mmCIF file of C-alpha atoms in Angstrom:
data_model
loop_
_atom_site.group_PDB
_atom_site.id
_atom_site.type_symbol
_atom_site.label_atom_id
_atom_site.label_comp_id
_atom_site.label_asym_id
_atom_site.label_seq_id
_atom_site.Cartn_x
_atom_site.Cartn_y
_atom_site.Cartn_z
ATOM 1 C CA MET A 466 3.098 -25.126 -37.753
ATOM 2 C CA SER A 467 2.557 -21.508 -38.840
ATOM 3 C CA PHE A 468 -0.881 -21.569 -37.179
ATOM 4 C CA VAL A 469 0.679 -22.772 -33.918
ATOM 5 C CA TYR A 470 3.055 -19.779 -34.043
ATOM 6 C CA TYR A 471 0.034 -17.540 -34.666
ATOM 7 C CA ILE A 472 -1.822 -18.790 -31.588
ATOM 8 C CA PHE A 473 1.368 -18.745 -29.545
ATOM 9 C CA SER A 474 2.064 -15.107 -30.508
ATOM 10 C CA ILE A 475 -1.435 -14.056 -29.361
ATOM 11 C CA ILE A 476 -1.020 -15.835 -26.019
ATOM 12 C CA PHE A 477 2.453 -14.333 -25.717
ATOM 13 C CA LEU A 478 1.120 -10.785 -26.208
ATOM 14 C CA VAL A 479 -1.682 -11.278 -23.676
ATOM 15 C CA LEU A 480 0.738 -12.634 -21.079
ATOM 16 C CA LEU A 481 3.316 -9.952 -21.807
ATOM 17 C CA SER A 482 0.967 -6.995 -21.186
ATOM 18 C CA PRO A 483 1.282 -6.828 -17.358
ATOM 19 C CA LEU A 484 5.047 -7.194 -17.643
ATOM 20 C CA VAL A 485 5.287 -4.163 -19.979
ATOM 21 C CA LEU A 486 3.277 -2.077 -17.526
ATOM 22 C CA SER A 487 5.369 -3.254 -14.560
ATOM 23 C CA PHE A 488 8.502 -2.414 -16.498
ATOM 24 C CA ILE A 489 7.290 1.142 -17.193
ATOM 25 C CA LYS A 490 6.372 1.611 -13.536
ATOM 26 C CA SER A 491 9.681 0.211 -12.370
ATOM 27 C CA PHE A 492 11.644 2.463 -14.718
ATOM 28 C CA LYS A 493 9.622 5.490 -13.592
ATOM 29 C CA MET A 494 10.505 4.716 -9.973
ATOM 30 C CA ARG A 495 14.165 4.447 -10.883
ATOM 31 C CA LEU A 496 14.022 7.864 -12.574
ATOM 32 C CA LEU A 497 12.475 9.287 -9.399
ATOM 33 C CA TYR A 498 15.257 7.729 -7.213
ATOM 34 C CA LYS A 499 12.771 5.375 -5.560
ATOM 35 C CA LYS A 500 13.145 1.685 -4.912
ATOM 36 C CA PRO A 501 11.612 0.031 -8.013
ATOM 37 C CA ALA A 502 8.772 -2.472 -7.723
ATOM 38 C CA SER A 503 9.257 -6.011 -8.936
ATOM 39 C CA LEU A 504 8.660 -6.701 -12.625
ATOM 40 C CA PHE A 505 6.144 -9.337 -11.581
ATOM 41 C CA GLN A 506 4.070 -6.901 -9.518
ATOM 42 C CA GLY A 507 1.535 -6.627 -12.399
ATOM 43 C CA TYR A 508 0.866 -10.371 -12.255
ATOM 44 C CA ARG A 509 0.544 -10.248 -8.451
ATOM 45 C CA ASN A 510 -2.008 -7.421 -8.713
ATOM 46 C CA PHE A 511 -4.058 -9.470 -11.167
ATOM 47 C CA ALA A 512 -3.990 -12.505 -8.938
ATOM 48 C CA LYS A 513 -5.203 -10.349 -6.033
ATOM 49 C CA LEU A 514 -8.018 -8.708 -8.044
ATOM 50 C CA PHE A 515 -9.260 -11.990 -9.489
ATOM 51 C CA SER A 516 -9.652 -13.487 -6.031
ATOM 52 C CA LYS A 517 -12.035 -10.723 -4.894
ATOM 53 C CA GLU A 518 -15.807 -10.999 -4.612
ATOM 54 C CA VAL A 519 -18.182 -9.614 -7.298
ATOM 55 C CA ILE A 520 -20.646 -6.988 -5.986
ATOM 56 C CA LEU A 521 -23.048 -5.226 -8.354
ATOM 57 C CA SER A 522 -25.080 -2.131 -7.522
ATOM 58 C CA GLU A 523 -28.876 -2.597 -7.306
ATOM 59 C CA GLU A 524 -29.367 0.318 -9.716
ATOM 60 C CA ALA A 525 -27.068 -1.155 -12.347
ATOM 61 C CA SER A 526 -28.713 -2.742 -15.388
ATOM 62 C CA THR A 527 -27.624 -5.671 -17.529
ATOM 63 C CA ILE A 528 -25.206 -3.357 -19.352
ATOM 64 C CA THR A 529 -22.969 -3.222 -16.287
ATOM 65 C CA LYS A 530 -22.830 -7.013 -16.228
ATOM 66 C CA VAL A 531 -22.004 -7.483 -19.908
ATOM 67 C CA ALA A 532 -20.117 -4.273 -20.755
ATOM 68 C CA PRO A 533 -16.721 -5.312 -19.315
ATOM 69 C CA PHE A 534 -16.734 -8.282 -21.663
ATOM 70 C CA LEU A 535 -17.939 -6.110 -24.577
ATOM 71 C CA VAL A 536 -15.100 -3.686 -23.867
ATOM 72 C CA LEU A 537 -12.582 -6.477 -23.772
ATOM 73 C CA SER A 538 -13.764 -8.500 -26.798
ATOM 74 C CA PRO A 539 -12.920 -5.953 -29.578
ATOM 75 C CA LEU A 540 -9.420 -5.659 -28.120
ATOM 76 C CA ILE A 541 -9.014 -9.419 -28.069
ATOM 77 C CA LEU A 542 -10.263 -9.476 -31.667
ATOM 78 C CA VAL A 543 -7.654 -6.877 -32.669
ATOM 79 C CA LEU A 544 -4.961 -9.227 -31.345
ATOM 80 C CA PHE A 545 -5.884 -11.723 -34.061
ATOM 81 C CA PHE A 546 -5.347 -9.141 -36.822
ATOM 82 C CA LEU A 547 -1.943 -7.896 -35.762
ATOM 83 C CA PRO A 548 1.208 -8.466 -37.811
ATOM 84 C CA PRO A 549 3.050 -11.719 -37.033
ATOM 85 C CA ILE A 550 5.810 -11.670 -34.403
ATOM 86 C CA PHE A 551 7.547 -14.812 -35.625
ATOM 87 C CA SER A 552 8.740 -15.237 -39.194
ATOM 88 C CA GLY A 553 6.725 -17.820 -41.096
ATOM 89 C CA SER A 554 3.742 -17.358 -38.806
ATOM 90 C CA PHE A 555 0.164 -17.323 -40.126
ATOM 91 C CA TYR A 556 -1.480 -13.887 -40.356
ATOM 92 C CA ILE A 557 -4.759 -12.307 -41.467
ATOM 93 C CA GLY A 558 -3.748 -9.868 -44.177
ATOM 94 C CA PHE A 559 -6.988 -8.232 -45.323
ATOM 95 C CA VAL A 560 -7.915 -6.315 -42.157
ATOM 96 C CA ASP A 561 -7.085 -2.643 -42.625
ATOM 97 C CA ALA A 562 -6.332 0.231 -40.272
ATOM 98 C CA PHE A 563 -9.916 1.483 -40.374
ATOM 99 C CA THR A 564 -11.202 -1.802 -38.973
ATOM 100 C CA ILE A 565 -8.623 -1.796 -36.194
ATOM 101 C CA THR A 566 -9.347 1.816 -35.272
ATOM 102 C CA GLY A 567 -13.078 1.077 -35.435
ATOM 103 C CA LEU A 568 -12.699 -1.845 -33.052
ATOM 104 C CA LEU A 569 -10.740 0.291 -30.602
ATOM 105 C CA ALA A 570 -13.471 2.952 -30.843
ATOM 106 C CA LEU A 571 -16.141 0.294 -30.273
ATOM 107 C CA SER A 572 -14.369 -0.736 -27.109
ATOM 108 C CA THR A 573 -14.306 2.904 -25.944
ATOM 109 C CA PHE A 574 -18.026 3.186 -26.711
ATOM 110 C CA PHE A 575 -18.863 0.272 -24.422
ATOM 111 C CA LEU A 576 -16.595 1.748 -21.768
ATOM 112 C CA MET A 577 -18.599 4.978 -21.934
ATOM 113 C CA LEU A 578 -21.880 3.049 -21.676
ATOM 114 C CA LEU A 579 -20.518 1.269 -18.648
ATOM 115 C CA GLY A 580 -19.593 4.533 -16.976
ATOM 116 C CA LEU A 581 -23.015 6.077 -17.622
ATOM 117 C CA ASP A 582 -25.014 3.018 -16.586
ATOM 118 C CA GLY A 583 -24.305 3.367 -12.877
ATOM 119 C CA GLY A 584 -25.884 6.843 -12.852
ATOM 120 C CA ASN A 585 -23.291 8.334 -10.512
ATOM 121 C CA SER A 586 -21.470 11.603 -11.156
ATOM 122 C CA PHE A 587 -18.014 10.050 -11.452
ATOM 123 C CA GLY A 588 -19.198 7.714 -14.196
ATOM 124 C CA GLY A 589 -20.561 10.667 -16.180
ATOM 125 C CA ILE A 590 -17.329 12.641 -15.767
ATOM 126 C CA GLY A 591 -15.201 9.683 -16.827
ATOM 127 C CA SER A 592 -17.413 8.807 -19.800
ATOM 128 C CA SER A 593 -17.560 12.348 -21.178
ATOM 129 C CA ARG A 594 -13.799 12.608 -20.776
ATOM 130 C CA GLU A 595 -13.305 9.345 -22.687
ATOM 131 C CA ALA A 596 -15.661 10.548 -25.447
ATOM 132 C CA PHE A 597 -13.903 13.913 -25.690
ATOM 133 C CA ILE A 598 -10.414 12.436 -25.941
ATOM 134 C CA SER A 599 -11.477 9.585 -28.225
ATOM 135 C CA SER A 600 -13.204 11.922 -30.706
ATOM 136 C CA LEU A 601 -9.959 13.861 -31.069
ATOM 137 C CA SER A 602 -7.548 10.955 -31.177
ATOM 138 C CA GLU A 603 -9.341 8.600 -33.605
ATOM 139 C CA PRO A 604 -9.054 10.864 -36.714
ATOM 140 C CA ALA A 605 -5.343 11.360 -36.080
ATOM 141 C CA MET A 606 -4.856 7.638 -35.619
ATOM 142 C CA ILE A 607 -6.703 6.795 -38.856
ATOM 143 C CA LEU A 608 -4.642 9.353 -40.764
ATOM 144 C CA THR A 609 -1.329 8.137 -39.340
ATOM 145 C CA VAL A 610 -2.014 4.463 -39.926
ATOM 146 C CA PHE A 611 -3.377 5.218 -43.402
ATOM 147 C CA THR A 612 -0.156 7.062 -44.333
ATOM 148 C CA ILE A 613 1.963 4.158 -43.118
ATOM 149 C CA SER A 614 -0.236 1.745 -45.078
ATOM 150 C CA LEU A 615 0.244 3.903 -48.192
ATOM 151 C CA MET A 616 4.000 3.765 -47.763
ATOM 152 C CA ALA A 617 3.851 0.009 -47.344
ATOM 153 C CA ASN A 618 1.768 -0.290 -50.525
ATOM 154 C CA ASN A 619 -0.913 -2.297 -48.752
ATOM 155 C CA LEU A 620 -3.904 -1.288 -46.644
ATOM 156 C CA GLY A 621 -3.958 -4.566 -44.725
ATOM 157 C CA ILE A 622 -2.086 -4.053 -41.448
ATOM 158 C CA ALA A 623 -0.279 -7.383 -41.257
ATOM 159 C CA LYS A 624 0.692 -7.333 -44.928
ATOM 160 C CA ALA A 625 1.826 -3.689 -44.648
ATOM 161 C CA ALA A 626 4.108 -4.554 -41.714
ATOM 162 C CA ILE A 627 5.618 -7.456 -43.657
ATOM 163 C CA ASN A 628 6.152 -5.220 -46.720
ATOM 164 C CA LEU A 629 7.872 -2.610 -44.547
ATOM 165 C CA ASN A 630 9.994 -5.299 -42.976
ATOM 166 C CA ASN A 631 11.124 -6.582 -46.365
ATOM 167 C CA HIS A 632 11.391 -3.327 -48.339
ATOM 168 C CA PHE A 633 11.671 -0.334 -46.067
ATOM 169 C CA PRO A 634 11.161 2.843 -48.183
ATOM 170 C CA PHE A 635 14.145 4.929 -47.032
ATOM 171 C CA THR A 636 13.115 7.785 -49.329
ATOM 172 C CA HIS A 637 10.114 8.343 -47.051
ATOM 173 C CA MET A 638 12.112 8.616 -43.829
ATOM 174 C CA ALA A 639 10.698 12.118 -43.195
ATOM 175 C CA SER A 640 7.134 10.797 -43.410
ATOM 176 C CA PHE A 641 8.011 7.983 -41.024
ATOM 177 C CA THR A 642 9.516 10.406 -38.524
ATOM 178 C CA PHE A 643 6.380 12.571 -38.539
ATOM 179 C CA ALA A 644 4.183 9.483 -38.283
ATOM 180 C CA THR A 645 6.204 8.228 -35.294
ATOM 181 C CA ILE A 646 5.814 11.509 -33.402
ATOM 182 C CA SER A 647 2.075 11.457 -34.094
ATOM 183 C CA PHE A 648 1.864 7.798 -33.091
ATOM 184 C CA PHE A 649 3.705 8.390 -29.837
ATOM 185 C CA ILE A 650 1.276 11.135 -28.785
ATOM 186 C CA LEU A 651 -1.638 8.877 -29.741
ATOM 187 C CA LEU A 652 -0.102 6.023 -27.771
ATOM 188 C CA LEU A 653 -0.109 8.164 -24.621
ATOM 189 C CA CYS A 654 -3.677 9.204 -25.386
ATOM 190 C CA GLU A 655 -5.159 5.783 -26.202
ATOM 191 C CA THR A 656 -3.644 4.178 -23.153
ATOM 192 C CA GLY A 657 -4.582 7.007 -20.777
ATOM 193 C CA ARG A 658 -1.051 7.810 -19.689
ATOM 194 C CA ILE A 659 0.332 11.098 -18.336
ATOM 195 C CA PRO A 660 0.119 13.905 -19.661
ATOM 196 C CA ILE A 661 -3.278 13.029 -21.222
ATOM 197 C CA ASP A 662 -4.697 11.125 -18.283
ATOM 198 C CA ASN A 663 -3.446 9.593 -15.077
ATOM 199 C CA PRO A 664 -3.547 5.773 -15.223
ATOM 200 C CA GLU A 665 -3.910 5.580 -11.428
ATOM 201 C CA THR A 666 -7.042 7.751 -11.356
ATOM 202 C CA ARG A 667 -8.476 6.743 -14.727
ATOM 203 C CA TRP A 668 -10.821 4.343 -13.010
ATOM 204 C CA GLN A 669 -13.228 7.028 -11.838
ATOM 205 C CA VAL A 670 -15.439 5.803 -14.648
ATOM 206 C CA LEU A 671 -15.404 2.391 -13.011
ATOM 207 C CA LEU A 672 -16.088 3.329 -9.423
ATOM 208 C CA ASN A 673 -19.545 1.824 -9.699
ATOM 209 C CA LEU A 674 -18.066 -1.547 -10.548
ATOM 210 C CA SER A 675 -17.105 -4.485 -8.449
ATOM 211 C CA PHE A 676 -13.739 -6.137 -8.593
ATOM 212 C CA LEU A 677 -14.041 -8.731 -11.347
ATOM 213 C CA PRO A 678 -15.072 -6.215 -14.040
ATOM 214 C CA LEU A 679 -12.518 -3.773 -12.672
ATOM 215 C CA CYS A 680 -9.933 -6.454 -13.030
ATOM 216 C CA LEU A 681 -10.954 -7.009 -16.642
ATOM 217 C CA HIS A 682 -10.692 -3.296 -17.285
ATOM 218 C CA LEU A 683 -7.271 -3.066 -15.771
ATOM 219 C CA TYR A 684 -6.286 -5.944 -17.960
ATOM 220 C CA LEU A 685 -7.588 -4.382 -21.153
ATOM 221 C CA CYS A 686 -5.747 -1.159 -20.335
ATOM 222 C CA ARG A 687 -2.555 -3.149 -20.282
ATOM 223 C CA LEU A 688 -3.575 -4.987 -23.419
ATOM 224 C CA ASP A 689 -4.346 -1.697 -25.128
ATOM 225 C CA LEU A 690 -0.893 -0.362 -24.376
ATOM 226 C CA ASP A 691 0.647 -3.592 -25.472
ATOM 227 C CA LEU A 692 -1.284 -3.579 -28.745
ATOM 228 C CA ILE A 693 -0.265 -0.070 -29.649
ATOM 229 C CA LEU A 694 3.336 -0.599 -28.593
ATOM 230 C CA PHE A 695 3.518 -3.746 -30.645
ATOM 231 C CA TYR A 696 1.875 -2.192 -33.673
ATOM 232 C CA LEU A 697 4.161 0.825 -33.466
ATOM 233 C CA LEU A 698 7.232 -1.373 -33.266
ATOM 234 C CA ARG A 699 6.158 -3.633 -36.087
ATOM 235 C CA SER A 700 4.985 -0.990 -38.512
ATOM 236 C CA LEU A 701 7.642 1.646 -37.975
ATOM 237 C CA ARG A 702 10.487 -0.755 -37.229
ATOM 238 C CA LEU A 703 12.182 2.018 -35.249
ATOM 239 C CA ARG A 704 14.988 2.260 -37.757
ATOM 240 C CA PHE A 705 15.427 5.946 -37.171
ATOM 241 C CA LEU A 706 15.313 6.035 -33.368
ATOM 242 C CA MET B 350 12.475 1.342 -26.011
ATOM 243 C CA ILE B 351 8.994 2.844 -26.389
ATOM 244 C CA ALA B 352 8.219 1.746 -22.830
ATOM 245 C CA LEU B 353 11.299 3.672 -21.644
ATOM 246 C CA ALA B 354 10.154 6.721 -23.618
ATOM 247 C CA VAL B 355 6.690 6.499 -22.006
ATOM 248 C CA ALA B 356 8.253 6.302 -18.537
ATOM 249 C CA PHE B 357 10.546 9.247 -19.328
ATOM 250 C CA VAL B 358 7.634 11.406 -20.516
ATOM 251 C CA GLU B 359 5.572 10.484 -17.455
ATOM 252 C CA THR B 360 8.282 11.492 -15.010
ATOM 253 C CA ASN B 361 9.050 14.770 -16.780
ATOM 254 C CA MET B 362 5.568 16.041 -17.520
ATOM 255 C CA ALA B 363 2.617 16.913 -15.331
ATOM 256 C CA LYS B 364 -0.908 15.840 -16.193
ATOM 257 C CA LEU B 365 -2.542 18.299 -18.575
ATOM 258 C CA ARG B 366 -5.838 19.992 -17.838
ATOM 259 C CA LEU B 367 -8.671 18.557 -19.909
ATOM 260 C CA PHE B 368 -8.986 21.711 -22.020
ATOM 261 C CA LYS B 369 -5.265 21.625 -22.867
ATOM 262 C CA VAL B 370 -5.533 18.068 -24.228
ATOM 263 C CA PRO B 371 -6.870 19.171 -27.669
ATOM 264 C CA ASN B 372 -3.666 21.206 -28.142
ATOM 265 C CA LEU B 373 -1.536 18.098 -27.761
ATOM 266 C CA LEU B 374 -3.844 16.016 -29.929
ATOM 267 C CA GLY B 375 -3.831 18.859 -32.455
ATOM 268 C CA ILE B 376 -0.063 18.433 -32.666
ATOM 269 C CA ALA B 377 -0.615 14.718 -33.353
ATOM 270 C CA ILE B 378 -3.055 15.559 -36.170
ATOM 271 C CA VAL B 379 -0.652 18.126 -37.639
ATOM 272 C CA PHE B 380 2.185 15.586 -37.638
ATOM 273 C CA ALA B 381 -0.110 13.017 -39.247
ATOM 274 C CA PHE B 382 -0.945 15.517 -42.011
ATOM 275 C CA LEU B 383 2.726 16.418 -42.403
ATOM 276 C CA SER B 384 3.502 12.746 -42.777
ATOM 277 C CA LEU B 385 0.885 12.337 -45.511
ATOM 278 C CA ILE B 386 1.943 15.517 -47.332
ATOM 279 C CA SER B 387 5.664 14.697 -47.205
ATOM 280 C CA PHE B 388 4.866 11.233 -48.553
ATOM 281 C CA TYR B 389 3.313 12.757 -51.678
ATOM 282 C CA VAL B 390 5.904 15.555 -51.946
ATOM 283 C CA LEU B 391 8.668 12.930 -51.978
ATOM 284 C CA GLY B 392 7.023 11.173 -54.888
ATOM 285 C CA GLY B 393 4.556 8.738 -53.327
ATOM 286 C CA ASN B 394 5.029 5.131 -54.309
ATOM 287 C CA ALA B 395 6.072 5.977 -57.877
#
């Protein structure tokens, strides 16, 4: 039964991703006194993108064909290592923060390859931007997650989250507050949100792509945000916010 | 709650120039270090 919960939680996270993004967009529109879009707009956009035809440039190599899937697969893999949502659910406890950060970096690497493969100027701009931001954000992310793992007395992410859930170290509230601020900045960075990047124009790296890979990329962006949001919630528990 | 915070930041801040981004990420690194240092200053896991 615990394994069923495990699979269900992964499917739940994947399906939830567009809803989280739609919710953010809707709330932003409310703050700007605009009529908010529907919460299901994210799902409608996906349905539209998936129905479009695949067109690949003649200059593009095999990398362009396989890279969208290589970008997506490390993120999907990370989903399997996350802390459990439901109590009593199965989890993989030995995967540490370095592995998770490495997988996210691997995904960024393939994204950069994809941008460069088309040989156009926009791809180069987007890829170098991704590399620049990623090289600055990954060390901070490793350090933050490592500190949280130290506080939880376990380097394994899932086990650390469970330890924090059961025995939250209130003496280290200051460390948690600093880690949360750092994590929040990294969240904006990893997901390409304003003020680091504009999610609407982030796809300059993908202008050489057709719609199916673009769709996959849009999806992984949502998944990325969802992953980091979920990890932040689970590991920090938000007891001090 | 985090999603609301993201939306709030996005509506109140303009996009940074690329060469200003390291400043913000520098703040993230400093806070990460502060977190690690304060963990040990407060006694670690002992």
